[in-house]
Amino acid sequence: MPKDWNNEGIIEKFEAHQNAENAGPMAAYMKNQFPFLGIKSPERKHLLKEHFTEYALPKPELLFEEAWKLYRLPEREYQYAALALMEKMKKLLGFGDFPQLQLFIETKSWWDSVDTIAPHLVGSLVKQDREQGKQIMLEWSEAPNMWTNRAAILHQLKFKNETDANLLADICLKHSDSSEFFIQKSIGWALREYAKSNPEFVRTFVSSHPLKPLSRREALKHIQ
């Protein structure tokens, strides 16, 4: 029978498998935004799988409390662990949890965490009520925080034929003149993914609107 949830189990596993030789290059890859323990993705996922087998998930009302305990730790692997926990329990999230997800997006922000939260957690919530979700994403697209804007652009990344093309277009156009690399890249990425389901829409959109060269190039990468 699984033991009661305990973050210490994750911490002990990660500390036992830290690798100083890997830590430097991993931090450098992330532009030295965060320290790393040096646990590469396959091993980290294996350790988390072990933990999720050994321990029962926390009670739903304690999810964010437990996730924050991990997320606030210095090394980046703990932020990944917190996101893995939330993804494991994402079906229990409701519309009242958008502010918490936004707080995670705006804390220890970088592309790796935001690009996990946006399509996997935020996107899942939006699908619960598309109309209400649309309004929240439009609000996020106008937020003062660039990473929240990026999350709004990317939240439909996995929607394929269920993508609200007009919403995608509206949010992309709000930021089409942005000089921020991470915004330009996210616009191109979101359009490129949707092009797999609707290439004609993306081709027409790109030809009809002034996009930054990076966004345009990324959007058309597989359809020109």
Short mmCIF file of N, CA and C in Angstrom, two decimals, residues 65 70 85 92 134 155 173 175-176 188 195:
data_model
loop_
_atom_site.label_atom_id
_atom_site.label_comp_id
_atom_site.label_asym_id
_atom_site.label_seq_id
_atom_site.Cartn_x
_atom_site.Cartn_y
_atom_site.Cartn_z
N GLU A 65 -0.15 23.51 -2.20
CA GLU A 65 0.75 23.65 -1.05
C GLU A 65 1.96 22.74 -1.20
N LEU A 70 8.05 22.18 -3.32
CA LEU A 70 9.08 21.75 -4.26
C LEU A 70 9.52 22.91 -5.16
N LEU A 85 3.98 16.77 -10.55
CA LEU A 85 2.93 16.48 -9.58
C LEU A 85 1.61 17.11 -10.01
N LEU A 92 -8.13 17.17 -11.59
CA LEU A 92 -8.80 17.67 -10.39
C LEU A 92 -8.82 19.19 -10.35
N LYS A 134 -11.73 31.12 -22.89
CA LYS A 134 -11.34 32.13 -23.89
C LYS A 134 -11.19 33.50 -23.25
N HIS A 155 -1.43 28.10 -25.12
CA HIS A 155 -2.31 27.19 -24.37
C HIS A 155 -3.04 26.20 -25.26
N LEU A 173 -2.03 38.34 -32.86
CA LEU A 173 -2.00 39.70 -33.40
C LEU A 173 -1.76 40.74 -32.31
N HIS A 175 0.35 40.58 -30.14
CA HIS A 175 1.79 40.62 -29.86
C HIS A 175 2.64 40.53 -31.13
N SER A 176 2.02 40.71 -32.27
CA SER A 176 2.74 40.49 -33.53
C SER A 176 3.88 41.48 -33.75
N GLY A 188 5.22 31.90 -33.60
CA GLY A 188 5.58 31.00 -34.69
C GLY A 188 5.31 29.55 -34.35
N ALA A 195 -0.77 24.52 -37.99
CA ALA A 195 -0.63 24.24 -39.43
C ALA A 195 -0.68 22.74 -39.72
#
